[in-house]
XYZ file of C-alpha atoms in Angstrom:
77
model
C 85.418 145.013 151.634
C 84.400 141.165 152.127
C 83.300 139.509 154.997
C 85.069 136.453 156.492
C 82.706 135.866 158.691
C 82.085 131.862 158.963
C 78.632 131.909 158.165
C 79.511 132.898 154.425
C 82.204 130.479 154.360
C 79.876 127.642 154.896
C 77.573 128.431 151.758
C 81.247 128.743 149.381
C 80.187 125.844 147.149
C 77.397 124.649 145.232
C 75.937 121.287 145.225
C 75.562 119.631 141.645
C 72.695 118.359 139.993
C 72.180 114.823 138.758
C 71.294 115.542 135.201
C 69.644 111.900 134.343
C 67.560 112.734 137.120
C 66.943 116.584 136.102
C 66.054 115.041 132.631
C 63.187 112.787 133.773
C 61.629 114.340 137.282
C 60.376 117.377 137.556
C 59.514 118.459 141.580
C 56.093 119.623 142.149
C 54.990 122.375 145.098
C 53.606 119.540 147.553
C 58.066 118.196 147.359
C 56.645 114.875 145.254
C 58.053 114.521 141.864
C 56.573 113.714 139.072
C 58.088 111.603 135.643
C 56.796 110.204 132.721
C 56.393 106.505 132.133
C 58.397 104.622 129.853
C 57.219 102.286 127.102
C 55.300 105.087 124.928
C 57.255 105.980 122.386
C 57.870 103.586 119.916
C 56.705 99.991 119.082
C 53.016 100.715 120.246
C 51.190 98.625 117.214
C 51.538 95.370 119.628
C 50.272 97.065 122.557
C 46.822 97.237 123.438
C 45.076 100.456 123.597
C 44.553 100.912 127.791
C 48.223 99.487 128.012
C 49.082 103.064 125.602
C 46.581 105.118 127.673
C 48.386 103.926 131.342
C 51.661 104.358 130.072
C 50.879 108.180 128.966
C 49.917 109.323 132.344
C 52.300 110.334 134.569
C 53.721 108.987 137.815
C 54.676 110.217 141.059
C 57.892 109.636 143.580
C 56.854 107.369 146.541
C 57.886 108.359 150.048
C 61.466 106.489 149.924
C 61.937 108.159 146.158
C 61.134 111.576 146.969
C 64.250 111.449 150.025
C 66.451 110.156 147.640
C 65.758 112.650 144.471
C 65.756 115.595 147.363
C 69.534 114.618 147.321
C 69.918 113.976 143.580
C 67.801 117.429 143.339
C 69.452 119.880 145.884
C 67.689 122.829 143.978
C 64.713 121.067 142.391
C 63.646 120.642 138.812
């Protein structure tokens, strides 16, 4: 009926997700991520208008980032 063969064995568990990280990256199809910046929600009379218009665009993962959210990530986003 089942196999116990040990290539099924291997895959028995899953990894988990780090859900800060699901929260705020979401992986794109060239394996950057991409986030929002922070600093745009609240408080904005005191900031000057191409301070608000940088801080609404997003950001991507640098080359050290992306390895590390890969891990964080094990399925994507």
């Amino acid at each position: 009926l089942f196999s116990s063969s040990p290539a099924v064995q291997l895959n028995k568990y899953k990894l988990k997700s780090h859900n800060g990280a699901k929260k705020r990256w979401t992986s794109l199809p060239s394996g950057l991520f991409k986030r929002g910046k922070a600093g745009h929600k609240h408080l904005n009379v005191s900031k000057r208008p191409n301070r608000l218009n940088r801080l609404g665009q997003a950001t991507y993962s640098h080359g050290w980032q992306t390895g590390i959210l890969n891990r964080l990530l094990p399925y994507g986003s």
